[in-house]
mmCIF file of C-alpha atoms (C1' of nucleotides) in Angstrom:
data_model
loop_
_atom_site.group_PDB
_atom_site.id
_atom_site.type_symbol
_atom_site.label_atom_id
_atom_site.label_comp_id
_atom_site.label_asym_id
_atom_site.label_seq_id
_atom_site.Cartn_x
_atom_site.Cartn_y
_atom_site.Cartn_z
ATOM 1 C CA UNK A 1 0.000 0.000 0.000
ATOM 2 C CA UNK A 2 1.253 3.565 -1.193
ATOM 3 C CA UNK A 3 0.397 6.214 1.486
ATOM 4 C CA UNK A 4 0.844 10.023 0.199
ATOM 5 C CA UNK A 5 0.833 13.025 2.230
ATOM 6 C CA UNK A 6 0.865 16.107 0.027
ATOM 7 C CA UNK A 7 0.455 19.591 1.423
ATOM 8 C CA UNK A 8 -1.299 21.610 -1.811
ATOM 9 C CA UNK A 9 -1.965 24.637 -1.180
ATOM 10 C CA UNK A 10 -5.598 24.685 -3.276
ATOM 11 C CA UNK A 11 -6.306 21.841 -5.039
ATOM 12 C CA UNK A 12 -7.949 23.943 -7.300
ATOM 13 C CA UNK A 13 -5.343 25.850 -8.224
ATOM 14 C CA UNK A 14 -2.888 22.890 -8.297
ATOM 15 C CA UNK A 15 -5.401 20.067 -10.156
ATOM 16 C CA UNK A 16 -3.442 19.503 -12.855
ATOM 17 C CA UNK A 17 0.065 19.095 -11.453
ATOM 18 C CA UNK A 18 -1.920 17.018 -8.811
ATOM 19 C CA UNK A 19 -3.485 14.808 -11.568
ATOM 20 C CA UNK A 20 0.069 14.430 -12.987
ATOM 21 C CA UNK A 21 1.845 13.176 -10.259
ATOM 22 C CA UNK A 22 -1.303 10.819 -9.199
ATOM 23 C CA UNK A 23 -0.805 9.079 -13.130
ATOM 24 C CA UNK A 24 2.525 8.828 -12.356
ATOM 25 C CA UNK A 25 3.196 7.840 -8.458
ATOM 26 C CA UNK A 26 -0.371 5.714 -8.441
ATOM 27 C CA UNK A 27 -0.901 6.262 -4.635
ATOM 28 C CA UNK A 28 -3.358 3.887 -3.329
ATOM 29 C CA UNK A 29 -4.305 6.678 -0.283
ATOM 30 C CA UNK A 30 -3.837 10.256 -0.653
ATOM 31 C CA UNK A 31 -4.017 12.589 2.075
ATOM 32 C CA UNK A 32 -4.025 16.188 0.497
ATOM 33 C CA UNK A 33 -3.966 19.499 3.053
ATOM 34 C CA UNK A 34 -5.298 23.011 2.331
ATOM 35 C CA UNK A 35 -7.575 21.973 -0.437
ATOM 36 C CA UNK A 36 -9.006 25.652 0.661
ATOM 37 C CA UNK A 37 -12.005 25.004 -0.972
ATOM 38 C CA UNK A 38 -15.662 24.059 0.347
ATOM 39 C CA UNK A 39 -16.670 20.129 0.044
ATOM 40 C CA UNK A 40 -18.946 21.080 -3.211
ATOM 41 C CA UNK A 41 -16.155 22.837 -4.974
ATOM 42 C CA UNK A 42 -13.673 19.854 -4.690
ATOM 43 C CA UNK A 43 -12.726 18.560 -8.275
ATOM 44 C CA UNK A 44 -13.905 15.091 -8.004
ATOM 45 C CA UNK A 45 -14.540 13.857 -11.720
ATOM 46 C CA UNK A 46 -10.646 13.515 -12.685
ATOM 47 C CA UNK A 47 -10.231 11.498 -9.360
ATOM 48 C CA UNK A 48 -13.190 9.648 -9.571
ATOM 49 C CA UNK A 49 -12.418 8.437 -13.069
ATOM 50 C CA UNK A 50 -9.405 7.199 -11.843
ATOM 51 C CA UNK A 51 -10.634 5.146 -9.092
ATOM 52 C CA UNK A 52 -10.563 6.936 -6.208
ATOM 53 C CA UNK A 53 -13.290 6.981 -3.545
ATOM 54 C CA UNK A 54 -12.973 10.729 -2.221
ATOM 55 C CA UNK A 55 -13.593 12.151 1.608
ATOM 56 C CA UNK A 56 -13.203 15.671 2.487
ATOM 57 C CA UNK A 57 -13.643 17.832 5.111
ATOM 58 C CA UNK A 58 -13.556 21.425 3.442
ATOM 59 C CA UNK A 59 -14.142 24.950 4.296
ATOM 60 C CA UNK A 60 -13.857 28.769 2.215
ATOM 61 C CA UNK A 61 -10.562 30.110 1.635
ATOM 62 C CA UNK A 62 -8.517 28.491 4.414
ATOM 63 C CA UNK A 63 -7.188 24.780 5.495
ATOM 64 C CA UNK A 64 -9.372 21.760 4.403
ATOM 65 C CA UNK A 65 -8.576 18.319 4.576
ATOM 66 C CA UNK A 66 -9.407 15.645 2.054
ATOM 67 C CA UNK A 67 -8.263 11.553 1.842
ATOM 68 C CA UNK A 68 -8.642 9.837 -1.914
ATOM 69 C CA UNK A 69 -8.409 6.017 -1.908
ATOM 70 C CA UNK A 70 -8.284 3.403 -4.585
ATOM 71 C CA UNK A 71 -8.924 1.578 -1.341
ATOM 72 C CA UNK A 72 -12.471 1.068 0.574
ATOM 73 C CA UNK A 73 -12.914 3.860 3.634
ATOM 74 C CA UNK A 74 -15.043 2.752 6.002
ATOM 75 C CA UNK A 75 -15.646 4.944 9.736
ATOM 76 C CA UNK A 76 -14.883 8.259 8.056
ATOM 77 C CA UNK A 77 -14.503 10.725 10.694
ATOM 78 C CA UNK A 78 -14.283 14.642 10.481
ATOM 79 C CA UNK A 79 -14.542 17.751 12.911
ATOM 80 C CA UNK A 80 -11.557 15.242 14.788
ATOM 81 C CA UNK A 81 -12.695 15.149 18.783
ATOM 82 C CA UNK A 82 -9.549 17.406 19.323
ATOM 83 C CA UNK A 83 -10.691 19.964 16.763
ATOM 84 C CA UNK A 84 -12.563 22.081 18.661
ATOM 85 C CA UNK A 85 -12.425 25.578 16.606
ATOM 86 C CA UNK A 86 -14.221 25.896 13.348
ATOM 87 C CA UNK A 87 -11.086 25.538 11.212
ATOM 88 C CA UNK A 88 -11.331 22.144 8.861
ATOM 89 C CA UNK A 89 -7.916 20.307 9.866
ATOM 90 C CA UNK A 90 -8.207 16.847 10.290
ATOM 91 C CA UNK A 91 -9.917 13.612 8.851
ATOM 92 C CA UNK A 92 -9.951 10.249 9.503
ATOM 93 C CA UNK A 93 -10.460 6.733 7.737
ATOM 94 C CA UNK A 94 -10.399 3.114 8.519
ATOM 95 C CA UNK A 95 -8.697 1.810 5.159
ATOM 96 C CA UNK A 96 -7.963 -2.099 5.383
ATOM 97 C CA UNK A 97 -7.030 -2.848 8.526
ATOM 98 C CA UNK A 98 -5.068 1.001 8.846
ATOM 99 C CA UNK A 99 -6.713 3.748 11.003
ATOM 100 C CA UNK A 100 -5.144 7.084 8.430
ATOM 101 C CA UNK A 101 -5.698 10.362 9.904
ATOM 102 C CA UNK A 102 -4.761 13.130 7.733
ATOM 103 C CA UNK A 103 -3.497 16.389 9.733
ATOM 104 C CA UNK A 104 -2.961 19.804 9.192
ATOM 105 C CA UNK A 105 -1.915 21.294 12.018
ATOM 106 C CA UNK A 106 -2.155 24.592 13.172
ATOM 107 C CA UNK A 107 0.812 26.752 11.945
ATOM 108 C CA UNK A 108 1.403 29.517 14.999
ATOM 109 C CA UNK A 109 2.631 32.498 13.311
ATOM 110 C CA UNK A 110 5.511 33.607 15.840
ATOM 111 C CA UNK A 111 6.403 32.018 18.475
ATOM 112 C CA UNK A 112 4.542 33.842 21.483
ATOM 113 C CA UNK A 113 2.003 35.316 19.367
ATOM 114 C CA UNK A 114 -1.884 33.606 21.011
ATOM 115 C CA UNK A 115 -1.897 31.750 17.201
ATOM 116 C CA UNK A 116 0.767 29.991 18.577
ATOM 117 C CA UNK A 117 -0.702 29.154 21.845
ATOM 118 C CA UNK A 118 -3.488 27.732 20.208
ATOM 119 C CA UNK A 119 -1.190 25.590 18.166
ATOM 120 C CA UNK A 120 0.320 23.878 21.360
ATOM 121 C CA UNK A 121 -3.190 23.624 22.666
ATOM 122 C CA UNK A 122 -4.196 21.729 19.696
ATOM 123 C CA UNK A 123 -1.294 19.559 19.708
ATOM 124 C CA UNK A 124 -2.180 18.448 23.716
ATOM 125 C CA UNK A 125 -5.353 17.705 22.756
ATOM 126 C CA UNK A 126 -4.219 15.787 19.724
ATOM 127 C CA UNK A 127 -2.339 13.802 22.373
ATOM 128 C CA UNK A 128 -5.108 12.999 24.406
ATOM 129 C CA UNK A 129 -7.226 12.222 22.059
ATOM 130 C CA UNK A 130 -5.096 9.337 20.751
ATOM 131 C CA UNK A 131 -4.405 8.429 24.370
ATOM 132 C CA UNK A 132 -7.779 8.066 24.835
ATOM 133 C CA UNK A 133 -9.118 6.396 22.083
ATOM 134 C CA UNK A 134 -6.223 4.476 20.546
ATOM 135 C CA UNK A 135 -3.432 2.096 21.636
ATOM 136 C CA UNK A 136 -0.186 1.576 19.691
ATOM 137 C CA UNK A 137 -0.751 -1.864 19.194
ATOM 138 C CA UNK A 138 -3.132 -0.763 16.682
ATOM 139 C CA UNK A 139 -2.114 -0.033 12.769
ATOM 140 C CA UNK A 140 -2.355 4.077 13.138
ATOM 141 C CA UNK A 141 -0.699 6.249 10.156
ATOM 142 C CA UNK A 142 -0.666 9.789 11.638
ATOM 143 C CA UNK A 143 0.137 12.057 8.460
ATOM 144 C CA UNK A 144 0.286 15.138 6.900
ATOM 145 C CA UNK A 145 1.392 18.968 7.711
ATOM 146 C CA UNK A 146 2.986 19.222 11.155
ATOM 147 C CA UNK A 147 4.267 22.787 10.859
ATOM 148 C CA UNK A 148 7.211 21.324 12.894
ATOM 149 C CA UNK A 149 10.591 20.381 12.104
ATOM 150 C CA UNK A 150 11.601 17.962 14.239
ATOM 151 C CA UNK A 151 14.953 18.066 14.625
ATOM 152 C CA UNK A 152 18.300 20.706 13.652
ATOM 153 C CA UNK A 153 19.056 18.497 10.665
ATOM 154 C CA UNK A 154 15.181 18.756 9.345
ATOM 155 C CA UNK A 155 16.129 22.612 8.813
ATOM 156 C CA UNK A 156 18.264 24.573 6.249
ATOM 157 C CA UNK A 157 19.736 26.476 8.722
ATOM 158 C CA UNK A 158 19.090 25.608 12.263
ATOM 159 C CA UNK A 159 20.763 29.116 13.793
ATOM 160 C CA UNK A 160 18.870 31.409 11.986
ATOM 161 C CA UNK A 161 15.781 29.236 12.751
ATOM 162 C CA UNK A 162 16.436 28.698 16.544
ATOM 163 C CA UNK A 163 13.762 29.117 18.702
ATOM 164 C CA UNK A 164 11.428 30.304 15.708
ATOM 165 C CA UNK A 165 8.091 29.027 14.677
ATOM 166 C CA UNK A 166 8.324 25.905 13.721
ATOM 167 C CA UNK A 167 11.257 24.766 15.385
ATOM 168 C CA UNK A 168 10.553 25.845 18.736
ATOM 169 C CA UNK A 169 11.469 23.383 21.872
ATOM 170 C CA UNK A 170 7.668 23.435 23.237
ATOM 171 C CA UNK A 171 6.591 22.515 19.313
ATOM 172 C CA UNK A 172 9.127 19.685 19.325
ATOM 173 C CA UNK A 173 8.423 18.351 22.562
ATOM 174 C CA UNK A 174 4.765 17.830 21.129
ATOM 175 C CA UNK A 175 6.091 16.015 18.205
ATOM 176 C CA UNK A 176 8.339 14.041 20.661
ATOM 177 C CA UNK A 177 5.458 13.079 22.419
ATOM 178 C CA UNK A 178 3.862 11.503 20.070
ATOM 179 C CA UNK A 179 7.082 9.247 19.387
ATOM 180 C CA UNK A 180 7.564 8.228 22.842
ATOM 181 C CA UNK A 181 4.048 7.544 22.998
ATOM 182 C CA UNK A 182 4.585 4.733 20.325
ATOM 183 C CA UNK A 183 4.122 6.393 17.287
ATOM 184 C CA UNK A 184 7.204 6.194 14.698
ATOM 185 C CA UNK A 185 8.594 8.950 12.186
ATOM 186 C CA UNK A 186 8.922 6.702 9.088
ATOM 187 C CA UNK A 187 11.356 8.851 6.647
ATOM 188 C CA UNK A 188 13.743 9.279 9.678
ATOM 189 C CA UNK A 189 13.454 6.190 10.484
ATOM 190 C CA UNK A 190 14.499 4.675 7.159
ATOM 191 C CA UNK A 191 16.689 7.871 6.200
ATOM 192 C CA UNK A 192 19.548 9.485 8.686
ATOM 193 C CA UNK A 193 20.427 12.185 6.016
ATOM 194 C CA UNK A 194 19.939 15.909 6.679
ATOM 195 C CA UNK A 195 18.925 18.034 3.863
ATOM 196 C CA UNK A 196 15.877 16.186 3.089
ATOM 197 C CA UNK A 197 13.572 19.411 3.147
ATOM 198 C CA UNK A 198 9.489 18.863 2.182
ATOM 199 C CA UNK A 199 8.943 22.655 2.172
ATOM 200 C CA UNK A 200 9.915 25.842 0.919
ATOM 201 C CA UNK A 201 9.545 29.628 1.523
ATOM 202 C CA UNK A 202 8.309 30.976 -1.878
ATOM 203 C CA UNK A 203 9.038 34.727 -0.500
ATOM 204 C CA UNK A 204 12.400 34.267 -0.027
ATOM 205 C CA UNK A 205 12.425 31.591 -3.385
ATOM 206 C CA UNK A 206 13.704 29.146 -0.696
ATOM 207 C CA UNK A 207 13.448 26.262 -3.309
ATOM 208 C CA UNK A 208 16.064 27.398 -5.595
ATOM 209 C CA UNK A 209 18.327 28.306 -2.821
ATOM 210 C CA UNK A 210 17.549 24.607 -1.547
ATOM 211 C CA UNK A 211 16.481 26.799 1.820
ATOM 212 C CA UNK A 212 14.004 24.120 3.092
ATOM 213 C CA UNK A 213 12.257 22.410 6.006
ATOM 214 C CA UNK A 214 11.289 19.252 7.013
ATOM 215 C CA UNK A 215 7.429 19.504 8.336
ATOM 216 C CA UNK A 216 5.659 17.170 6.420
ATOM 217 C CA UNK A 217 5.430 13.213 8.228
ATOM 218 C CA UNK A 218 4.321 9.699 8.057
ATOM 219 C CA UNK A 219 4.096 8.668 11.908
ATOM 220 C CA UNK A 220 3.320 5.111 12.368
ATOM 221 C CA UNK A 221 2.829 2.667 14.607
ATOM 222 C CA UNK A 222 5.355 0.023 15.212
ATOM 223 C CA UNK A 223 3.082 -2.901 13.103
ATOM 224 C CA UNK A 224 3.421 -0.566 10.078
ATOM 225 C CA UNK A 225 6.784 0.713 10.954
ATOM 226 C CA UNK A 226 8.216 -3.118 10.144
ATOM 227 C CA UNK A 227 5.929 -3.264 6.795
ATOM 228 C CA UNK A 228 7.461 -0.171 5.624
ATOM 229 C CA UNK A 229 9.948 -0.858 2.196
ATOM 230 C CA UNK A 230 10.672 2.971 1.362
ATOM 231 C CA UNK A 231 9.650 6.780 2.196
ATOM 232 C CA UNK A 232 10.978 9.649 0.479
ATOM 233 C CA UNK A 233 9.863 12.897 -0.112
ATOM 234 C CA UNK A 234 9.336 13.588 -4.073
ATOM 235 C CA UNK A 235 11.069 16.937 -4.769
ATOM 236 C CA UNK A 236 10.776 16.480 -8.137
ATOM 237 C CA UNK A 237 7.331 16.884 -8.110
ATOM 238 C CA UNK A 238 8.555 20.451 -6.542
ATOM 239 C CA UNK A 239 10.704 21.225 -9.062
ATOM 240 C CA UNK A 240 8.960 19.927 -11.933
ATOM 241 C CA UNK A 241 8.404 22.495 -14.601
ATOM 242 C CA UNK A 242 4.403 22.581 -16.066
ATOM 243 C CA UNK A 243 2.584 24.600 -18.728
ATOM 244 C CA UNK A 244 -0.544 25.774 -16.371
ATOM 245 C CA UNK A 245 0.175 25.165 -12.773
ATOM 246 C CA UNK A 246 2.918 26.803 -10.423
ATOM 247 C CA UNK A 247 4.203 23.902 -8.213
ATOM 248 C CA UNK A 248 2.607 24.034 -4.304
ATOM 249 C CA UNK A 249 5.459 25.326 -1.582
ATOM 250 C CA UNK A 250 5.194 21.604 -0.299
ATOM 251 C CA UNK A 251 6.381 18.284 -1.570
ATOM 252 C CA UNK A 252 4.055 15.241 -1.161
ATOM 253 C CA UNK A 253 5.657 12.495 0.828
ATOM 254 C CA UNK A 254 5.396 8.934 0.097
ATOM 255 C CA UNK A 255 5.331 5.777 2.410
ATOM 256 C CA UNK A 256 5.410 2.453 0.677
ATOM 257 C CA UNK A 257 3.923 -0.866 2.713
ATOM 258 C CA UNK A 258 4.264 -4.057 1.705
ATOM 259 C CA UNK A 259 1.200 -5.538 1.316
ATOM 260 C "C1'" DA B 1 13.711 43.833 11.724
ATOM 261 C "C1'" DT B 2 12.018 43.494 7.029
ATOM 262 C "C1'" DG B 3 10.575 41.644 2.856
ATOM 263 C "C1'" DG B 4 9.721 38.505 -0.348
ATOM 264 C "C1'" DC B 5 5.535 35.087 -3.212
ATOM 265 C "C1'" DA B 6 0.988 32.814 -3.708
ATOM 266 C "C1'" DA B 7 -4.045 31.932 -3.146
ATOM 267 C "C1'" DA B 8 -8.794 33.343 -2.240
ATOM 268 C "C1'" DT B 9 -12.326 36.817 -1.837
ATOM 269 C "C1'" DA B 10 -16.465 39.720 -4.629
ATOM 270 C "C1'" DT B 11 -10.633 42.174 -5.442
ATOM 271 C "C1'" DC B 12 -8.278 46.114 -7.271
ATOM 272 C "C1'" DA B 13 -6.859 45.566 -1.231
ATOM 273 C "C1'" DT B 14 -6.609 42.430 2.498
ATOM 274 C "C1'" DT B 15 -5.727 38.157 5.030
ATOM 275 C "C1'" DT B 16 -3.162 34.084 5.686
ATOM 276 C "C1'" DG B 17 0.327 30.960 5.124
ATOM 277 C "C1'" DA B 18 5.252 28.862 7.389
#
DNA sequence: ATGGCAAATATCATTTGA
């Protein structure tokens, strides 16, 4: 099973890069963030006509969630117990035996500023929420946009970023929680190299400088850690040049299970 | 500290992203 996390930054705007990549990559599951777009206004012919059963969780302008699957979902779940404001950022299938939850979590702003705080708040609840109401014995694929980088070698450069949003100790304490808990982050743990950056700052054209972080993740639980054959982060998908359709500031991510 | 780019909205200016 190919499981794809792929920030897009409107999958209206990016449908035919997106449509693309899908012919070419064939992920079985496809966990897309920021569709910004309501439920109704989600594309769903092209996907549809390839195969793909389609599950969103949208809203107007901002954030929206969305999981495609060649796959059955059954137990879809949306509006996430944790998720408490009105912002659409997480959704949840049973697909096989796999519980996928598709994240986009909250980005903070600055460090200090009260978007922040609510980003830490919705990363404790995230945590008790899966304390509560999973174990991880179970087969649990936590993915998508973290808006953390876990660690210095996730980041371009790690002095100019100390401290900062995204990188901040209380952000990746949360993210460590979730590993010790019993969750697993599956391109780190298959791939020690730094450099390997799933995001870009357009303003500062971060992508040509190869000025990147590493926010986008696969965490897994320890059944589908030892299924896992290969994860890597497509950056040519990033770089890729196309007639209609300016590339989104994220890479998708790709987790291959055998089986 | 600032600015840079991109997307959406009823837009020609503002908000948000990371």
């Amino acid at each position: 099973m190919r499981i794809v996390t792929w920030n897009v930054n409107s999958i209206r705007a990016r449908l035919d890069r997106a449509l693309d990549w899908v012919d070419a990559q064939q992920p079985d599951v496809l966990c897309l963030q920021e569709i910004k777009c309501l439920d109704e206004q989600f594309p769903r012919e092209p996907f549809l006509e390839r195969g793909y059963a389609i599950e969103t969780f949208g809203q107007k302008t901002y954030n929206g969630v969305a999981i495609l699957s060649r796959l059955p979902m059954r137990d879809v779940r949306r509006a996430l117990p944790w998720d408490q404001d009105k912002d659409a950022r997480g959704i949840s299938a049973l697909i096989e035996d796999v519980r996928v939850v598709n994240l986009y979590v909250v980005n903070g702003k600055e460090v200090g500023d009260p978007k922040y705080l609510h980003k830490l708040a919705w990363l404790d609840a995230l945590q008790a929420w899966l304390e509560a109401e999973h174990g991880p014995d179970e087969l649990l694929c936590l993915c998508g946009d973290y808006n953390i980088a876990p660690e210095d070698i996730d980041v371009y450069d790690p002095r100019r970023w100390k401290e900062k949003i995204l990188c901040s100790t209380p952000e990746r304490q949360r993210y460590q929680r979730l590993l010790d808990w019993g969750l697993f982050d599956a391109f780190r743990q298959l791939d020690d190299r730094p450099g390997q950056y799933s995001w870009w700052d357009t303003r500062t054209g971060g992508f040509d400088r190869g000025d990147g972080l590493r926010i986008d993740h696969l965490l897994v639980s320890r059944d589908l850690m030892e299924a896992a054959q290969q994860v890597f982060i497509d950056v040519d998908e990033r770089a890729r040049e196309h007639e209609t359709c300016k590339p989104s500031d994220h890479a998708p991510v790709v987790l291959d299970l055998e089986g």
